Coordinates of C-alpha atoms and ligand atoms in Angstrom, one line a residue:
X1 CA 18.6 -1.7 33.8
X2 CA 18.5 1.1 36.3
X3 CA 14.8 2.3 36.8
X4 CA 13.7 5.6 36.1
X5 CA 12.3 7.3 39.4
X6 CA 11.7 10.8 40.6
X7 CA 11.3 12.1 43.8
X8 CA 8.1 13.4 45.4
X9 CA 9.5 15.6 48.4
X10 CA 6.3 18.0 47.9
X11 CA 3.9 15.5 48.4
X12 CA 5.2 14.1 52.2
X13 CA 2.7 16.3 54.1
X14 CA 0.0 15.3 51.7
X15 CA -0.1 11.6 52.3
X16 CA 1.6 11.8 56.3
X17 CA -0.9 10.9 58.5
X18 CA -0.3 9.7 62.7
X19 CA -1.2 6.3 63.6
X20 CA -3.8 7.3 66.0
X21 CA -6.3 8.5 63.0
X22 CA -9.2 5.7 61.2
X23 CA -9.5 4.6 57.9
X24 CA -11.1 7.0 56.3
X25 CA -8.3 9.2 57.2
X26 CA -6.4 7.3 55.6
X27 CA -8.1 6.8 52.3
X28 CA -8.4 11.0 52.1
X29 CA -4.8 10.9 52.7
X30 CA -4.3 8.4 50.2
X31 CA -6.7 10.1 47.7
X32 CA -4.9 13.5 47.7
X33 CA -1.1 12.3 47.6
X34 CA -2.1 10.4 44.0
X35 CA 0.4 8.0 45.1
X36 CA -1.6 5.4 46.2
X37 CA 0.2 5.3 49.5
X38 CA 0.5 7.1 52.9
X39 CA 2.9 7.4 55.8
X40 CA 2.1 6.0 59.0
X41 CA 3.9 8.8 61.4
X42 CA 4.1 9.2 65.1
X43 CA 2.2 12.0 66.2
X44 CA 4.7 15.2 67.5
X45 CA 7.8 13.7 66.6
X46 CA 6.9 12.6 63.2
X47 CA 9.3 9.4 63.2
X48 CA 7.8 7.1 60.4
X49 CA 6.5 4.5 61.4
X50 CA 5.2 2.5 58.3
X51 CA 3.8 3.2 54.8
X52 CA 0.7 1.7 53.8
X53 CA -1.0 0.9 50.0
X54 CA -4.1 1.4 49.0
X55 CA -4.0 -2.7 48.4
X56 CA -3.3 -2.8 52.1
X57 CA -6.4 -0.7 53.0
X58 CA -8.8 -2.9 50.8
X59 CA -7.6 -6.2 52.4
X60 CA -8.7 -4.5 55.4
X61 CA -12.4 -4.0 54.4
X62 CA -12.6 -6.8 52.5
X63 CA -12.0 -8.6 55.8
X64 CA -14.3 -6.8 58.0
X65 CA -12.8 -3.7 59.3
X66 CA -14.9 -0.5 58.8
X67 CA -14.2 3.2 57.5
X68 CA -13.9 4.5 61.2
X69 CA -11.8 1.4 62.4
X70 CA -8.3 2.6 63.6
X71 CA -5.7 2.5 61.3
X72 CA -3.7 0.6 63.3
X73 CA -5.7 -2.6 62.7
X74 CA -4.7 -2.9 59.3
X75 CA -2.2 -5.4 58.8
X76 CA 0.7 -4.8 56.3
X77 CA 3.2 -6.1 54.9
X78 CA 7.3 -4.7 56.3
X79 CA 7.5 -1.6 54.9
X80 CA 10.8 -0.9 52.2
X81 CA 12.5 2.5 53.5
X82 CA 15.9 3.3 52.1
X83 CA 18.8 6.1 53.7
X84 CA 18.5 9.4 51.9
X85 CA 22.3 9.1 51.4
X86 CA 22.4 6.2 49.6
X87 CA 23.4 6.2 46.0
X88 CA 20.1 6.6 43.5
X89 CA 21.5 3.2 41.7
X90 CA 21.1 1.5 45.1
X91 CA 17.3 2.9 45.8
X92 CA 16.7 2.1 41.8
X93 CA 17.0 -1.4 42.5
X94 CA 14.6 -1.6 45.9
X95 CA 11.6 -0.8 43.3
X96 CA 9.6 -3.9 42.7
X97 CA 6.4 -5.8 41.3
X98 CA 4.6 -4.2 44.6
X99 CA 6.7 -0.7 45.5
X100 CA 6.3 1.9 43.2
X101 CA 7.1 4.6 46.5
X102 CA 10.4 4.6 49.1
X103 CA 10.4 6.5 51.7
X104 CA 13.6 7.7 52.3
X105 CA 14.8 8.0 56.0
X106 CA 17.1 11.0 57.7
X107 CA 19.4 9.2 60.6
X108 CA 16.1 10.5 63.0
X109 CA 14.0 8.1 61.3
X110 CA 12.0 11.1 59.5
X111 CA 10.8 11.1 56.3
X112 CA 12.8 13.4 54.0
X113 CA 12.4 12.4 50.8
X114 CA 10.2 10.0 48.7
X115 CA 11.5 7.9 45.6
X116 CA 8.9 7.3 42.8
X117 CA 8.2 4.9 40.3
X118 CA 5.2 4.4 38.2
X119 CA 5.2 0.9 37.4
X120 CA 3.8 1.7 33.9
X121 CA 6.2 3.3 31.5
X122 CA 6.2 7.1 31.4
X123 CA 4.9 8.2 28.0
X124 CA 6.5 11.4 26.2
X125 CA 5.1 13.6 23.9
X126 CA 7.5 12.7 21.6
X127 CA 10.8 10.4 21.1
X128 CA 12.9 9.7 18.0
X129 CA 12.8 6.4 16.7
X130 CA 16.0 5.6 16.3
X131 CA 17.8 2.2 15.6
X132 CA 20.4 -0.1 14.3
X133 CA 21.1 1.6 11.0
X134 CA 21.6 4.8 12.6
X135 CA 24.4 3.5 14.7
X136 CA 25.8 2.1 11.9
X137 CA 25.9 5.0 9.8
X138 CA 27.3 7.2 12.6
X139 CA 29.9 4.3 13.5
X140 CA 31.1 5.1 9.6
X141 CA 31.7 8.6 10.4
X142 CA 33.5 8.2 13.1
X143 CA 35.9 5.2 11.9
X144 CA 36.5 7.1 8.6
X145 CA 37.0 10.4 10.2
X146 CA 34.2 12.1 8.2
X147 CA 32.7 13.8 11.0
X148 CA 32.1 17.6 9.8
X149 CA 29.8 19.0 7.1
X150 CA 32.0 17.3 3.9
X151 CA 31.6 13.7 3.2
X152 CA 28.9 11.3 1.5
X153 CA 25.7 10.9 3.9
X154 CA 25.4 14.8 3.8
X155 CA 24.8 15.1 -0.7
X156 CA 22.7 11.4 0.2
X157 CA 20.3 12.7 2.9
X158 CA 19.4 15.7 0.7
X159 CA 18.9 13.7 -2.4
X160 CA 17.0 11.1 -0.3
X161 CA 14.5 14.0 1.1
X162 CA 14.2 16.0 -2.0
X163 CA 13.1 12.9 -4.0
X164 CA 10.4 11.8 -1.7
X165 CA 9.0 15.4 -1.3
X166 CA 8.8 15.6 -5.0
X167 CA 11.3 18.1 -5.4
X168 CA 14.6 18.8 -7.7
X169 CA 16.8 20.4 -5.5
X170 CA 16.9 19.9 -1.3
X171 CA 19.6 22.1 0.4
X172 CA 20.4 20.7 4.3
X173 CA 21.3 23.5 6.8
X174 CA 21.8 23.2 10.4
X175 CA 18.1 23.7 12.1
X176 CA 14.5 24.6 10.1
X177 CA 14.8 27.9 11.2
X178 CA 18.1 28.6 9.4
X179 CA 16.8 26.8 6.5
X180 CA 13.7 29.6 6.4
X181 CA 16.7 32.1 7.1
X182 CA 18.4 31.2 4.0
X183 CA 15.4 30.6 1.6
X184 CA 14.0 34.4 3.0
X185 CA 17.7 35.7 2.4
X186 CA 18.0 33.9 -1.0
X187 CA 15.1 35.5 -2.6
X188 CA 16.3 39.0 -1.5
X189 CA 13.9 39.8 1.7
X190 CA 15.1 42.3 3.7
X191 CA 14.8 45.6 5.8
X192 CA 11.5 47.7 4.5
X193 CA 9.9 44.3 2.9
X194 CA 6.6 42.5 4.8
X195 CA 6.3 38.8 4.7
X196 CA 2.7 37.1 5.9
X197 CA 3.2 34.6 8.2
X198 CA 0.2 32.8 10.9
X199 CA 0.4 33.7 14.2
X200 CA -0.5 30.3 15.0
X201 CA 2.9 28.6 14.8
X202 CA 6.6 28.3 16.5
X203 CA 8.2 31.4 17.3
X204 CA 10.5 30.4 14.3
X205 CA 8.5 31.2 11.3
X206 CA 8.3 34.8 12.5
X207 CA 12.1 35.1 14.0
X208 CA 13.2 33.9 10.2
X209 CA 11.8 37.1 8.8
X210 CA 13.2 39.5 11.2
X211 CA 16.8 37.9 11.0
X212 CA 16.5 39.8 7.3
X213 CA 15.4 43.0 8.6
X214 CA 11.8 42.5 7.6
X215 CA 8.7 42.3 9.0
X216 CA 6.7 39.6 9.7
X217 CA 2.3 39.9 9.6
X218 CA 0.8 38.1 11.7
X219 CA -2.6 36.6 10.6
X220 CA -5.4 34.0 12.0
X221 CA -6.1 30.9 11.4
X222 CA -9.1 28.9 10.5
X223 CA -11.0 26.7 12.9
X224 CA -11.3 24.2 10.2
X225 CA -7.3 23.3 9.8
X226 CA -5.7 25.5 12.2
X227 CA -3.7 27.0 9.5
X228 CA -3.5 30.1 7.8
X229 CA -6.9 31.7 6.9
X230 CA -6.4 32.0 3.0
X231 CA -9.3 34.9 3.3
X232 CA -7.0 36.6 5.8
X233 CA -3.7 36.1 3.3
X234 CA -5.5 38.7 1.0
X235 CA -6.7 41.2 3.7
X236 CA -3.2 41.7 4.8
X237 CA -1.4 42.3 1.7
X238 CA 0.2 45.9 1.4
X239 CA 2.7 46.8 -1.6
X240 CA 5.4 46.1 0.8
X241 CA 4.5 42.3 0.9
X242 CA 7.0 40.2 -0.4
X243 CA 6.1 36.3 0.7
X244 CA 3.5 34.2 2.4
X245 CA 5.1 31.4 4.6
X246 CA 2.0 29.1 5.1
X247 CA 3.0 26.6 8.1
X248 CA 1.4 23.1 8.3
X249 CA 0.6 22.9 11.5
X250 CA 0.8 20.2 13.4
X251 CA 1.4 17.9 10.3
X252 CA -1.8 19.2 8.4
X253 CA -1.2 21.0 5.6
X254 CA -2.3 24.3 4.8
X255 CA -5.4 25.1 2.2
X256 CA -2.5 25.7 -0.5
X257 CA -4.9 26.7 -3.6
X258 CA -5.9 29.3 -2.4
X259 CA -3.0 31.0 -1.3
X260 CA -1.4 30.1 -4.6
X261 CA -4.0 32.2 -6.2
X262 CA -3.4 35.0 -4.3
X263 CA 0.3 34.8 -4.5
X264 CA 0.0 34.7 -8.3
X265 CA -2.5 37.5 -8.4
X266 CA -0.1 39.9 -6.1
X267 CA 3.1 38.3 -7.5
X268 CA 4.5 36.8 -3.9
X269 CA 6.7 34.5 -3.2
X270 CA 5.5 31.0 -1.2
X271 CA 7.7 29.3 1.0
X272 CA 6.1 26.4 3.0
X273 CA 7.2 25.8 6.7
X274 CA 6.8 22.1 6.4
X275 CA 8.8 21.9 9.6
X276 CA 5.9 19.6 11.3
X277 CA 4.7 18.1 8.0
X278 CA 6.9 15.4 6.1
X279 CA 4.9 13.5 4.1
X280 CA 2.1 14.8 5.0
X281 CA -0.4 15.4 1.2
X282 CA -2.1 18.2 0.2
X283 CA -4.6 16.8 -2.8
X284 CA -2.4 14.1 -3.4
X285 CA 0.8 16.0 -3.6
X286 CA 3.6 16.1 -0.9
X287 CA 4.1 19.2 1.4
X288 CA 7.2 21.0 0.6
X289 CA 6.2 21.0 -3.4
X290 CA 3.8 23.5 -3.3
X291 CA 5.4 26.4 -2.7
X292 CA 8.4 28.4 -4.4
X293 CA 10.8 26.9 -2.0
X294 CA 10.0 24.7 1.6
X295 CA 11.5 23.8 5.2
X296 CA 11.7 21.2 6.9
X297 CA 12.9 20.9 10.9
X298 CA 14.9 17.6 11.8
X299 CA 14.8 18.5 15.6
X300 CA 14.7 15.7 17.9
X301 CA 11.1 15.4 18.1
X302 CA 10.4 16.0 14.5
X303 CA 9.1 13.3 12.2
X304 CA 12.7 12.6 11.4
X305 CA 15.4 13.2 13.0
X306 CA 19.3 14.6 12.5
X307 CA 19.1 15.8 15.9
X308 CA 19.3 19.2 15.0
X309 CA 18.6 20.2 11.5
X310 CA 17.4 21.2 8.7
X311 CA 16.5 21.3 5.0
X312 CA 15.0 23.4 1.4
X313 CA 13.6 22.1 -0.7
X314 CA 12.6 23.7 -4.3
X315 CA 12.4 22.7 -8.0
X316 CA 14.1 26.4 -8.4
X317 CA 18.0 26.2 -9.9
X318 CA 18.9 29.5 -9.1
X319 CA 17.4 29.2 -5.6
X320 CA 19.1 26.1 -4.8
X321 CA 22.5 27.6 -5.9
X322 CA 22.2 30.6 -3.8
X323 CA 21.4 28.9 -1.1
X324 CA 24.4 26.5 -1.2
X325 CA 26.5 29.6 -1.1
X326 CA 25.2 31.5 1.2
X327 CA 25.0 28.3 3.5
X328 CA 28.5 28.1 4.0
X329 CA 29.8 31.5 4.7
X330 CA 28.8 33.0 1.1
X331 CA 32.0 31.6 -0.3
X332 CA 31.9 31.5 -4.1
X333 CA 31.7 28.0 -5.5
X334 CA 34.7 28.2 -7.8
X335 CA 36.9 30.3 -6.1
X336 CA 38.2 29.0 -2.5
X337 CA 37.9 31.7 0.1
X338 CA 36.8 34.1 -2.6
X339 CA 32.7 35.9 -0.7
X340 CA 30.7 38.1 -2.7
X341 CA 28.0 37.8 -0.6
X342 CA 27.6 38.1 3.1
X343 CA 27.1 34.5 4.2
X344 CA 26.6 32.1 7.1
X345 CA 27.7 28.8 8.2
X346 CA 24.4 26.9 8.4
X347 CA 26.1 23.6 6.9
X348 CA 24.3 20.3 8.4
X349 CA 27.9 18.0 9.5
X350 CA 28.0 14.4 7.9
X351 CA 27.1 12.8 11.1
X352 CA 23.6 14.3 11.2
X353 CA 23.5 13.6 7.9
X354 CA 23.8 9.8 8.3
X355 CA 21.1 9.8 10.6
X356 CA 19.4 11.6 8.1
X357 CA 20.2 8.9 5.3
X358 CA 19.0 6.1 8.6
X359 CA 15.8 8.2 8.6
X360 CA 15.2 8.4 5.5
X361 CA 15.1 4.5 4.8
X362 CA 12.7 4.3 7.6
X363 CA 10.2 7.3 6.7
X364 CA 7.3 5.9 5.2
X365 CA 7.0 3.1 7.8
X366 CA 7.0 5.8 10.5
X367 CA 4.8 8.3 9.2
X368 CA 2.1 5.2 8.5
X369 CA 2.6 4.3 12.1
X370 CA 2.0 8.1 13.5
X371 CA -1.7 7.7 10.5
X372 CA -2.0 4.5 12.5
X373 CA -1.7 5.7 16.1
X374 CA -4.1 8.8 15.3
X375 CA -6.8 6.6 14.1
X376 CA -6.7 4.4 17.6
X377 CA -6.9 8.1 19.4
X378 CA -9.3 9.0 17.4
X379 CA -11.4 6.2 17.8
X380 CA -11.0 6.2 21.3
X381 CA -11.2 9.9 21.8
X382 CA -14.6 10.6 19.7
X383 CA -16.7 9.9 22.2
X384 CA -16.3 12.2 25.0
X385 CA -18.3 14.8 25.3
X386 CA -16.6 18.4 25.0
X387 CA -13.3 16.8 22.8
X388 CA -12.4 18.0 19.1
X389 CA -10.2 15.7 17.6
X390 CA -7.7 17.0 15.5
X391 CA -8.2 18.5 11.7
X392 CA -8.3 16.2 9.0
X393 CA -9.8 18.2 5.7
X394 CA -10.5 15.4 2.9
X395 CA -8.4 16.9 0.9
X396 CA -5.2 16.5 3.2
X397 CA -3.1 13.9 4.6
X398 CA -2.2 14.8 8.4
X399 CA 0.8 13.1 9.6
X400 CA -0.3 13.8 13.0
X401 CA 3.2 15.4 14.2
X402 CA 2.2 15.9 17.2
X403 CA -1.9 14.1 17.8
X404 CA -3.4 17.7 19.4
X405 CA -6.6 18.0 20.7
X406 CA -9.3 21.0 21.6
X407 CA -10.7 20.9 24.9
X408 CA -14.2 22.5 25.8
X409 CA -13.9 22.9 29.2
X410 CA -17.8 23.6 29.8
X411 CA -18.9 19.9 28.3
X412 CA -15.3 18.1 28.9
X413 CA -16.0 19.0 32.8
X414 CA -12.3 20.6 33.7
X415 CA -10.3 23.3 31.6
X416 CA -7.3 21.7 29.1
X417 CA -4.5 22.6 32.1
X418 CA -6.1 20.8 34.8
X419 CA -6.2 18.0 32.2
X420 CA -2.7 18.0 31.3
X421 CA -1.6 18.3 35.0
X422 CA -3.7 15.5 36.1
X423 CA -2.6 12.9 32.9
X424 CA 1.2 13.9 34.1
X425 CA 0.6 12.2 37.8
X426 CA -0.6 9.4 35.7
X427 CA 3.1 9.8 33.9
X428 CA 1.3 10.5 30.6
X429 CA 3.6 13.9 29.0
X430 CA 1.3 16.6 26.9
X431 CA 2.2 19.6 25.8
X432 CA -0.4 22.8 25.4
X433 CA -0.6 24.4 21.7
X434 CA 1.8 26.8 20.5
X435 CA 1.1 30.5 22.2
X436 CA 0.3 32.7 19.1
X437 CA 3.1 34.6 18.2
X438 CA 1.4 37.8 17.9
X439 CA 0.9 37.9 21.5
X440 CA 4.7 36.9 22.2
X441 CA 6.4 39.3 24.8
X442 CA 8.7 39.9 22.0
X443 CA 6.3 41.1 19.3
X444 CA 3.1 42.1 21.2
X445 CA 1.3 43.3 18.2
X446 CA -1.9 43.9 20.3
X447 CA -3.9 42.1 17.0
X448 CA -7.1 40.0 18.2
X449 CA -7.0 36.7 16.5
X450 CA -9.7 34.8 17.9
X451 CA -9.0 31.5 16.2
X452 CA -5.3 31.5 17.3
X453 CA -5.9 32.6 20.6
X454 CA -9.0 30.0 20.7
X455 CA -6.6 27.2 20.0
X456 CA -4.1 27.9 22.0
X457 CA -6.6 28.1 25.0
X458 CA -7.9 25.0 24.7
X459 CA -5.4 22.3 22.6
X460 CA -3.4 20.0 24.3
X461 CA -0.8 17.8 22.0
X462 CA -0.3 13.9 23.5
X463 CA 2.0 11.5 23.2
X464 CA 2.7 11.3 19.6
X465 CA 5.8 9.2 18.9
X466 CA 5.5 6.4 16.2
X467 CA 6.9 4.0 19.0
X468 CA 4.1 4.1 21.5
X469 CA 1.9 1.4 20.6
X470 CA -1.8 0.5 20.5
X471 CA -2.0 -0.6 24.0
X472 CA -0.3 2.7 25.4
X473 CA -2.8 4.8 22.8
X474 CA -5.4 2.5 25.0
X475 CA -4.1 3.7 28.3
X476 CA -3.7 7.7 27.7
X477 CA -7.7 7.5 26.4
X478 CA -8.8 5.4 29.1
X479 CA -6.9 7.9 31.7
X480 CA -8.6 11.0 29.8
X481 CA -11.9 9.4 29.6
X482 CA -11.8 8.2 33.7
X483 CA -10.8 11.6 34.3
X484 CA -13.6 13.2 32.1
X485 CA -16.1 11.2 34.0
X486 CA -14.3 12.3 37.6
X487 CA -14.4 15.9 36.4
Ligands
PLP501 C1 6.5 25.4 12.4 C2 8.0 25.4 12.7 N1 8.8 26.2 12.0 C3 10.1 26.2 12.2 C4 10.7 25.4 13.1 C5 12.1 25.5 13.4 O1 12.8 24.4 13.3 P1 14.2 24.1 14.2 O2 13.8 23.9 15.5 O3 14.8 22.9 13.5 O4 15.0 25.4 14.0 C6 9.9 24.6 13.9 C7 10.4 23.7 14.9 O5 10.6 23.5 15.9 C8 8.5 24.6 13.7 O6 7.7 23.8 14.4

């Protein structure tokens, strides 16, 4: 298999040194490209002249030379250079047990580019688990021709997701946010109408609610969940508020009784954005059947994947009807090109569907691996000084969509960026927590919400993929606790 490599041009200065300079040079040189290597160069015409490991330079003290001895005592293996026009399939196959950097050569013999590969695999944020069955599934698609949004996996997929979120009805639709289109269009939301939504979430939640005309209210959060303040739910309810979307962020789920009170108080509709949050349990019962109506997101780096997709969910006849028909271009159900209502073609096609249907057999062992994963990080992770680990109210089940963390950069030593930029050199991918939406360039509501704003600051999501293992979990803490102690 061809090895994944990037390419470091940025760094050459960094790590060039001239052949004239000592050891300690050399090790600065080293320290500050973060590739454990420099380039040997001669000095004024820069023509390379070697490349030498960190491995090389502790040989060389182990054996007697000192800091201030000349470089050029250090004995190294023939360094591996490649031409920088030779095909990236050629330079893929120099990399080796011992050569994680090429130099690559311009016909002057200067360094002009530098291949890089990390010997240890690079860890996303997320990947979908995806395997045999899927394949399979598709491969029926294709060799029976039932490629677009009629055929069998697509009626399967939503009776296989409706059943295990506890639901009667689930209604697929091309991506989660056309899903909270349709459910905000189905019951009627539109232009003059307020719906309360968290600021702490995906720019999605809110965009659903201005597709209708309406307006979205943005509230905080609480430190205790990350998800809609329930005590904030009330405050912000005028007589134009029509619906409270509670998100489960991050996989955990939203304080629901509360906000059910309130809803039933004021008479408002609840529509759960479970787009992060399949299977995850609010007192024992399944996000996406606590509300009216639900989402779900089947993006590529969701829980489950159709690759791009979505899904309602509700126990409500009426509401599941509507949304069928306004799904696919508001064509009456008994009457073939015959629209009453203004509709959309939202339809999911049979092919995401049977990766749906793959998924689907496959959920429970996922999600327990993601439950799994977080308990190694948190394990790992509790000790460091100036690290929150992520909520986990006894009354909920987080599925840990993505495993996010709050950073204190006072006790923790250096602020959640620098962290995230230094665990990328050591091919570790994070991500920081969702901006509030409030304070969007596109909404700009000039609201203070400390907790949103607070989290955002200083969260950091890491790899959270059911395939990376215990041993990978191992590696990402031990990188943030050397890091923690390096400052
Ligand atoms: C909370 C939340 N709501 C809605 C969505 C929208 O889902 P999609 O990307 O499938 O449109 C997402 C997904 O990214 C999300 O995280």
């Amino acid at each position: 298999m061809q090895k994944r490599f990037t390419y470091m041009k940025e760094r050459i200065v960094d790590i060039s040194i001239s052949e004239n300079k000592s050891i300690r040079d050399i090790l600065r040189k080293i320290d500050k490209g973060a590739l454990g290597v420099a380039l040997l160069v001669e000095p004024e015409t820069n023509f390379f002249k070697g490349i030498i490991t960190d491995g090389d330079v502790r040989r060389a003290l182990l054996q007697g030379l000192d800091l201030d001895s000349p470089v050029s005592q250090i004995v190294r293996p023939k360094s591996i250079t490649a031409s920088i026009d030779i095909p990236t399939e050629e330079i893929s196959k120099l990399f080796g047990e011992a050569v994680g950097v090429i130099p690559l050569l311009d016909s002057n013999n200067r360094v002009v580019e530098l291949a890089f590969f990390d010997t240890r695999v690079y860890l996303p944020i997320s990947e979908p688990n995806l395997g045999a069955q899927e394949l399979k599934y598709v491969g029926e698609c294709i060799l029976t021709g039932w490629v677009s949004s009629a055929g069998k996996f697509v009626t399967q997929f939503e009776q296989m997701f409706s059943d295990f979120c506890g639901t009667q009805f689930g209604i697929s639709s091309s991506s989660g946010t056309t899903a909270l289109h349709l459910a905000l269009v189905a019951l009627g939301i539109g232009p003059g109408d307020e719906v309360i939504v968290p600021s702490f979430s995906f720019i999605s939640t809110a965009n659903a609610v201005v597709y209708t005309g309406a307006t979205p209210v943005f509230i905080d959060s609480e430190i205790t969940t990350w998800n809609m303040n329930p005590r904030e739910v009330e405050n912000a309810i005028t007589k134009k508020t029509k619906a409270i979307i509670p998100v489960h962020i991050y996989g955990h789920p939203a304080d629901m009784s509360p906000i059910i009170e309130i809803a039933e108080k004021y008479d408002l509709t609840i529509i759960e954005d479970a787009a992060e949050a399949h299977g995850a349990l609010y007192k024992g019962q399944k996000t996406g059947s606590l509300g009216h109506m639900a989402i779900f997101s089947f993006y590529g780096n969701k829980t489950i994947t159709t690759g791009e997709g979505g899904m309602v969910v509700t126990d409500n006849k009426e509401l599941a009807d509507k949304i069928r028909i306004l799904r696919d271009h508001g064509m009456d159900p008994g009457k073939r090109y015959s629209h009453s209502v203004l509709g959309y073609n939202y339809r999911l096609t049979n092919i995401q569907a049977a990766l749906g249907v793959a998924q689907m057999e496959r959920i429970d062992q996922i999600v327990d691996q993601k439950c799994t994963n977080a308990a190694i990080y948190g394990k790992e992770l509790s000790s460091i000084p100036g690290i929150t680990l992520p909520p986990n109210a006894e009354w909920a089940k987080n599925i840990y969509w993505l495993y996010s963390i709050l950073v204190d950069e006072k006790e923790f030593g250096i602020s959640v960026a620098e962290l995230g930029k230094r665990l990328e050199i050591k091919s570790i991918e994070t991500r920081p927590l969702f901006p509030p939406i409030h304070q969007q360039p596109i909404y700009d509501t000039k609201q203070h919400l400390p907790v949103c704003e607070r989290l955002s600051k200083t969260g950091i999501s890491l790899p959270s993929s059911a395939n990376i293992n215990k041993d990978e979990i191992n590696r990402i803490a031990w990188e943030i606790k050397n890091i923690q102690k390096k400052k």
